[in-house]
Coordinates of C-alpha atoms in Angstrom, one line a residue:
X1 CA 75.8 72.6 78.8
X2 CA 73.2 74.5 77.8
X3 CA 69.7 76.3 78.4
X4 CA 67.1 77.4 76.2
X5 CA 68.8 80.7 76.4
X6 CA 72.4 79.4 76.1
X7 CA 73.3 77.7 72.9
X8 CA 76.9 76.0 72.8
X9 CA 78.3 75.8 69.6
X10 CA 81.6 74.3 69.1
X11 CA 83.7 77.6 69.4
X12 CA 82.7 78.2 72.5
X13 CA 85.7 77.1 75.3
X14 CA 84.4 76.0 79.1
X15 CA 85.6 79.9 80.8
X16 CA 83.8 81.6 78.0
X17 CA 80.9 78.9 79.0
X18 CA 81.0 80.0 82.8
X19 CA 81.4 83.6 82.0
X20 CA 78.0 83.6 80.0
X21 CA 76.3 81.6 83.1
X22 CA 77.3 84.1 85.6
X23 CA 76.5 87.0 83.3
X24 CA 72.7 85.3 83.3
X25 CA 69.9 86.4 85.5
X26 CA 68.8 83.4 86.2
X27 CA 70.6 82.3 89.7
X28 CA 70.3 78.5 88.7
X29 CA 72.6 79.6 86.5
X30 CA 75.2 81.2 88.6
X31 CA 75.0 77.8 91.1
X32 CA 75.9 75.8 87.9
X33 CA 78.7 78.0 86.9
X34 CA 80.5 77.9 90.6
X35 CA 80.0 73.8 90.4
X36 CA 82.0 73.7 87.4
X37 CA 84.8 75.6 88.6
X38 CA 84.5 74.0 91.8
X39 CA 84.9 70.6 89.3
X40 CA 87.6 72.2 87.6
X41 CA 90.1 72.9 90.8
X42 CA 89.3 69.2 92.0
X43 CA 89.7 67.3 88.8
X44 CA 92.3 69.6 87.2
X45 CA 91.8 72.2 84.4
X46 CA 92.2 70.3 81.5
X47 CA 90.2 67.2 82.6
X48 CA 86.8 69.1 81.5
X49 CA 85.1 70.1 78.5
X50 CA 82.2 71.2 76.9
X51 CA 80.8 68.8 74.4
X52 CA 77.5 69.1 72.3
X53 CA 75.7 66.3 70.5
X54 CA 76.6 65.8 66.3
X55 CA 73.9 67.3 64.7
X56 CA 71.8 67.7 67.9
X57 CA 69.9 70.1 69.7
X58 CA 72.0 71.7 72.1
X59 CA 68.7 73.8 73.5
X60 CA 67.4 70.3 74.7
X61 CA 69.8 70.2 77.1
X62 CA 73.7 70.9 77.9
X63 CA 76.6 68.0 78.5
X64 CA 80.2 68.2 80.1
X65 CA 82.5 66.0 79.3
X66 CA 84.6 65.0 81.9
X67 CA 88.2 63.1 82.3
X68 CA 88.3 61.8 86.1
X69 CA 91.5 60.2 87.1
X70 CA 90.7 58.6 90.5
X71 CA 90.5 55.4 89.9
X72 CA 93.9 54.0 90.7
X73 CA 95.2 50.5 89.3
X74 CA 97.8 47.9 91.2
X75 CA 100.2 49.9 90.2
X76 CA 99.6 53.3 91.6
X77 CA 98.9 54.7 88.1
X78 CA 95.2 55.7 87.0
X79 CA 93.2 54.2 84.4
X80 CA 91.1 57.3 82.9
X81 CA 87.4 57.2 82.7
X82 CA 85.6 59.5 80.5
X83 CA 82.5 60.2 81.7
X84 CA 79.6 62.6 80.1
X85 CA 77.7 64.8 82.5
X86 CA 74.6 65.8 81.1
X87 CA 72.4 68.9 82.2
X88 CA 69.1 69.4 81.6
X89 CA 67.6 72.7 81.3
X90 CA 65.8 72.2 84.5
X91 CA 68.7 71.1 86.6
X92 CA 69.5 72.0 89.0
X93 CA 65.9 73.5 89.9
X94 CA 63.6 70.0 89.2
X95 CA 65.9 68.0 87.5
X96 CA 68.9 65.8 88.3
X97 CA 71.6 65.5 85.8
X98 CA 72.6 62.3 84.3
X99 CA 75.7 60.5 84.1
X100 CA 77.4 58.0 81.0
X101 CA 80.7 56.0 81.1
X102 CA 82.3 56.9 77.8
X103 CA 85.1 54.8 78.6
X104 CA 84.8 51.3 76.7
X105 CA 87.7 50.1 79.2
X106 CA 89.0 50.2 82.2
X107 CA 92.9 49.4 82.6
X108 CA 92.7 46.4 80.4
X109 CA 89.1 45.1 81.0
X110 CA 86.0 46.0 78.9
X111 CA 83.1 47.5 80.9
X112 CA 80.2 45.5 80.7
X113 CA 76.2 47.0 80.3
X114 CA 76.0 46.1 84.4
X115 CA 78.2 48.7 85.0
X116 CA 76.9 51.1 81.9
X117 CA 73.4 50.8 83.8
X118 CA 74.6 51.3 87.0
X119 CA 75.9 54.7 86.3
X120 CA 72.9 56.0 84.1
X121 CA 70.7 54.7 86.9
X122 CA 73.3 57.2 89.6
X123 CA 70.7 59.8 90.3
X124 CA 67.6 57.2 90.0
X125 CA 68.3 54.1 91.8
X126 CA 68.6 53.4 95.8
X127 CA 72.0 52.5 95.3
X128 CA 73.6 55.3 93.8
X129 CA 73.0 59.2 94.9
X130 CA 70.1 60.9 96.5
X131 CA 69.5 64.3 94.6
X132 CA 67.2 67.1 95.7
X133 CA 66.0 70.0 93.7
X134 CA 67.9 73.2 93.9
X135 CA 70.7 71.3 94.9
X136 CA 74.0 70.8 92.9
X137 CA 75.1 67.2 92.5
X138 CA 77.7 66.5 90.0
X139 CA 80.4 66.2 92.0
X140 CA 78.7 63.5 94.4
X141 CA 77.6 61.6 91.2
X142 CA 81.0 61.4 89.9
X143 CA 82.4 60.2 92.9
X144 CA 79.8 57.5 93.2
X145 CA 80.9 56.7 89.8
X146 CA 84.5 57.0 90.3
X147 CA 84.1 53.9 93.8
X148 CA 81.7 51.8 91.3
X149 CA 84.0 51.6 88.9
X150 CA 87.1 51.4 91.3
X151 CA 85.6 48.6 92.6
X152 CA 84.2 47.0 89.8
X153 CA 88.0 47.3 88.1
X154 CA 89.8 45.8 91.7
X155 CA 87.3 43.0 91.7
X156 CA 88.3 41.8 88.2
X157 CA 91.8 42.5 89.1
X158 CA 91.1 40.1 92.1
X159 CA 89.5 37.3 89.4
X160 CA 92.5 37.6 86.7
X161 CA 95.3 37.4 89.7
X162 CA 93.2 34.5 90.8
X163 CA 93.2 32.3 87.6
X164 CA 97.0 33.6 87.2
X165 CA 97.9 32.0 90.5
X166 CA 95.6 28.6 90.2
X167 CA 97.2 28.3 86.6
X168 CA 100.7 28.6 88.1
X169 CA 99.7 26.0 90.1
X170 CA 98.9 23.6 87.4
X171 CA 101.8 24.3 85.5
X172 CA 103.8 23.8 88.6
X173 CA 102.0 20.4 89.7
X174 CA 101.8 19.2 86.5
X175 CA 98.2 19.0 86.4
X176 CA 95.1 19.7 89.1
X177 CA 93.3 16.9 91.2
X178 CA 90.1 17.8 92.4
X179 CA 88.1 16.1 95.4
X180 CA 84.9 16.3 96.9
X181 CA 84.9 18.4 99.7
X182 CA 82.6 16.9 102.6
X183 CA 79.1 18.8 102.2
X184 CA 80.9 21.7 100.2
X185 CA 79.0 20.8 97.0
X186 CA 81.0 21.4 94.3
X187 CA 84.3 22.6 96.1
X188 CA 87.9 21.6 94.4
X189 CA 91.4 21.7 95.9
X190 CA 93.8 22.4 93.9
X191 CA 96.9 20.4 94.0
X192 CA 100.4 20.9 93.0
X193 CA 103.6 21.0 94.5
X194 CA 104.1 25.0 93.7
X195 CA 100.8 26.0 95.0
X196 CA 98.4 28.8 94.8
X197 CA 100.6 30.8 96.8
X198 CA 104.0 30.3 95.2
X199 CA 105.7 33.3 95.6
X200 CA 108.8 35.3 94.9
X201 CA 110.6 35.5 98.5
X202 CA 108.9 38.2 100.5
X203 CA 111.2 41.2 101.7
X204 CA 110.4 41.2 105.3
X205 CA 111.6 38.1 107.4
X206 CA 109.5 35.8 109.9
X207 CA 110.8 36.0 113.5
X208 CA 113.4 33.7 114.6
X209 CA 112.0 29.9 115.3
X210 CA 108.8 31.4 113.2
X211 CA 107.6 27.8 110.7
X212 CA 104.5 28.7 108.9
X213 CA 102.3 25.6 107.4
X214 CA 100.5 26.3 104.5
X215 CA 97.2 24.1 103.5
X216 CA 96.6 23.3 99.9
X217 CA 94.2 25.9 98.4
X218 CA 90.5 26.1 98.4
X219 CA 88.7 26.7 95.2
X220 CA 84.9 27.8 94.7
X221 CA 83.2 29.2 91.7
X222 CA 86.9 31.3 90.5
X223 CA 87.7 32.7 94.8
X224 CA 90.6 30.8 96.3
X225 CA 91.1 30.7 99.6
X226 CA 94.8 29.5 101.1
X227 CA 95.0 29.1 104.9
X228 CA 98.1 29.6 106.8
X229 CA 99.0 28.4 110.7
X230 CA 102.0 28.8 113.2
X231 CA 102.6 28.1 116.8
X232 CA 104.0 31.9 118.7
X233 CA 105.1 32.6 121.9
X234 CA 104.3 35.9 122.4
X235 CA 102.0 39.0 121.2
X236 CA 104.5 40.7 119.7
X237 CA 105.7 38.2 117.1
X238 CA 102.0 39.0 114.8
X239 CA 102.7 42.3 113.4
X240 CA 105.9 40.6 112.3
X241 CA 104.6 37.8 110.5
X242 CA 101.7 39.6 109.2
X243 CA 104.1 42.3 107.6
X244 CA 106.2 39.1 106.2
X245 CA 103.4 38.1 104.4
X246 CA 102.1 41.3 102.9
X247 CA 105.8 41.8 101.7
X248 CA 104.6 38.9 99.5
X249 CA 103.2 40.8 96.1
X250 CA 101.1 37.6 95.7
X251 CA 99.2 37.7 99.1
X252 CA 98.9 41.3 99.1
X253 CA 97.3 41.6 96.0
X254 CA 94.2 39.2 97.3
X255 CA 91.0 40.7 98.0
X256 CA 91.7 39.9 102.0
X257 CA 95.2 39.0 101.9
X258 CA 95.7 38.4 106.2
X259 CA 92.4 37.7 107.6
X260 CA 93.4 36.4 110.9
X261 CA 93.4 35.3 114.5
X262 CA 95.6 34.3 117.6
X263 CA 95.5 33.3 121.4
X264 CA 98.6 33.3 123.3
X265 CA 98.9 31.9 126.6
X266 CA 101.8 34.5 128.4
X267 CA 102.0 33.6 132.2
X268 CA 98.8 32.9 133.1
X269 CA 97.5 35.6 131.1
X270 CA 96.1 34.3 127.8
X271 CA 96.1 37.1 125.3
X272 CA 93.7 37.1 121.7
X273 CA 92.9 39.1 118.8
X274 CA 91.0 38.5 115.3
X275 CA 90.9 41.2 112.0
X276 CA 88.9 40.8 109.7
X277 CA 91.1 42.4 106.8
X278 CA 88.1 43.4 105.2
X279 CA 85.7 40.8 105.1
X280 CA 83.4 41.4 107.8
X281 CA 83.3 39.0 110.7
X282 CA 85.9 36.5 108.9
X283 CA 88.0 37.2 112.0
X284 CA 85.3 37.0 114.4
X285 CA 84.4 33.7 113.3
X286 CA 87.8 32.3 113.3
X287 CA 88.7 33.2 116.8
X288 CA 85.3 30.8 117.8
X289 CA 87.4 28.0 115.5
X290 CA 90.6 28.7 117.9
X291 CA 88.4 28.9 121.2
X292 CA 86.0 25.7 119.8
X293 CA 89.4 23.8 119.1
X294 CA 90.2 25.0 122.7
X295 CA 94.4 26.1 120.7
X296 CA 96.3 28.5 122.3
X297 CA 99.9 30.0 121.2
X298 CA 98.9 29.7 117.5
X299 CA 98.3 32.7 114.9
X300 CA 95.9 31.3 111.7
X301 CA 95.9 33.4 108.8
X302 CA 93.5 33.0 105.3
X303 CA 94.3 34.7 102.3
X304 CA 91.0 35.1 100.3
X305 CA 91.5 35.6 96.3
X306 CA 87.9 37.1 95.3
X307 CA 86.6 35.2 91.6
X308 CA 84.3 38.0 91.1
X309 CA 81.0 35.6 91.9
X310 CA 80.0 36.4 95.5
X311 CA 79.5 33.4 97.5
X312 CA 77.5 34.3 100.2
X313 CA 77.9 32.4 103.6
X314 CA 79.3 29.8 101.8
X315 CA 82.9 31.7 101.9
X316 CA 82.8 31.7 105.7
X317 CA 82.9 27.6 105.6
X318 CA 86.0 27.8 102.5
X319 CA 87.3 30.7 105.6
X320 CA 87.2 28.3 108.5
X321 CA 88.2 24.9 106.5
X322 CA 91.1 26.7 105.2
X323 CA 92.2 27.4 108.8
X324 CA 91.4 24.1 109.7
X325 CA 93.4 22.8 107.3
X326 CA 96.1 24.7 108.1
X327 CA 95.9 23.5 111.8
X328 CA 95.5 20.4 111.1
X329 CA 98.9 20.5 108.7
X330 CA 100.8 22.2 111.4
X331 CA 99.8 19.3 114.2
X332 CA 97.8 22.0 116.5
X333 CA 95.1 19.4 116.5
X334 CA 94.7 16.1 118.2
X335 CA 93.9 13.6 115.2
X336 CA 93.2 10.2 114.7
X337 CA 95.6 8.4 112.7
X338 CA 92.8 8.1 110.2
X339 CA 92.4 11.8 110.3
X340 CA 96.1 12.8 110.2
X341 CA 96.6 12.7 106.9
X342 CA 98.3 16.2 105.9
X343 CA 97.7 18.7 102.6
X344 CA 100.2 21.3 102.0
X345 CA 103.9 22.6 102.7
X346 CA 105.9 24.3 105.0
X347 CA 107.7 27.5 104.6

């Protein structure tokens, strides 16, 4: 960092730094040198740095280098990002700072110049942070940076587990038949007899009597979407089977693993619930399916695998044919014998 009174030079070590910013006269100053240790006992001593441009001017303006490590992976470890912090000689008086992903990766996937952008544009654009003069900023600029890029690594996590599990499928099948879905443009199922969803056995058991049906997948531009049904006889048999399936690695790690709903008739009080795990009004929508279909003492459940293309409204029809399905498998529907034809597996 550094004013047109401050030169950095590459001896100089980030205390000595804040030690000549509070010993200015200039109060801007002072403001700087409290955000930096304010930085410093968030982030952790070591994870910031001074840094001045090769051969540059440092009186044009001053740059921390920062190490955040907030941005957590599927394992619970955290891929770094490097991220330089540039100051102006203005800032924080008339001037924001502005922010650069060093990092060329994150966890195993190269960034892209969307996201490189993105985080120039954090102090600029009416998607990133709103900045006001006299008013320190860093730290709300890194954060912003810190969820961009957290999710912009889970949603390619969500694409790679995706292909993983419809190329297991293949292998398992021995091959993929695709159909026309009925108005769904475009849409595949995937067929095999492993399926999207083969798993390792999940830790926590279903309830006794407990037979979930599981429809063939639903494939769109990369997202899968696998929809699960059983019949239950009373309330407290969901979290069970909800905690069975998220002790499946597989399901968990999906974007919204256990969107779901239920009715169940108890007496002659008929009891319901919906959650959208995440994608909003996904559970909404398919408690209207279970009400439309007028079924009661069933739980539906859709697993959504996010391909990294959003799919607009489009992955509220995949939601409620992948229920449908999954009803339909499971005989909670009346059908024709025309229309009782059944895609999937029990487990």
């Amino acid at each position: 960092m550094a004013h047109p009174d401050l030169h950095i030079d590459d001896t100089d070590d980030l205390q000595l730094f804040i030690d000549r910013l509070n010993a200015s006269d200039k109060p801007e100053h002072a403001a700087i040198a409290s955000e930096i240790e304010v930085l410093q006992s968030i982030y952790g001593d070591n994870s910031i740095r001074l840094w001045s441009p090769p051969g540059g001017d440092a009186n044009n303006g001053g740059h921390l280098r920062g190490i955040s490590p907030d941005s957590p992976n599927d394992d619970g470890d955290t891929p770094s990002l490097r991220i330089l912090v540039s100051l102006p000689s203005t800032y924080p008086t008339s001037s924001p700072p502005q922010l650069q992903l060093l990092s060329k990766y994150i966890g195993p996937f190269g960034a892209d110049s969307a996201l490189f952008g993105a985080i120039l544009r954090t102090f600029i654009s009416v998607n990133g942070v709103e900045w006001s003069p006299d008013t320190v900023c860093v730290f709300d600029g890194l954060q912003n940076v810190i969820e961009r890029c957290t999710k912009w690594y889970e949603d390619r996590l969500s694409v790679e587990r995706a292909g993983e599990l419809v190329r297991a499928d293949e292998k398992a099948g021995g091959g993929v038949a695709k159909e026309a879905d009925g108005g769904g443009g475009g849409v595949a199922r995937t067929r095999g007899e492993g399926g999207v969803d083969a798993t390792t056995p999940p830790t926590s058991g279903l309830p006794a009597g407990i037979q979930l049906h599981v429809a063939d997948p639903i494939t769109d531009r990369k997202s899968v979407f696998v929809g699960r049904a059983c019949q239950i006889s009373s309330p407290s048999e969901i979290p069970l089977i909800l905690s069975h399936l998220m002790s499946d690695r597989r399901i968990a790690r999906a974007a919204h693993p256990i969107i779901n709903a239920w009715r169940c008739q108890v007496g002659a009080v008929l009891h319901q619930d919906n959650d959208d795990d995440g994608e909003t009004a996904a559970g909404g929508r398919l408690a209207h399916l279970l009400q439309t279909l007028e079924v009661n003492n069933v739980l539906v459940i859709v697993t959504r695998y996010f391909g990294g293309i959003h799919l607009g409204p489009d992955r509220f029809k995949h939601i409620n044919q992948a229920a449908r399905n999954a009803l339909e498998l499971g005989g909670f529907l009346d059908t024709s014998p025309e229309g009782a034809k059944k895609r999937g597996r029990k487990h």
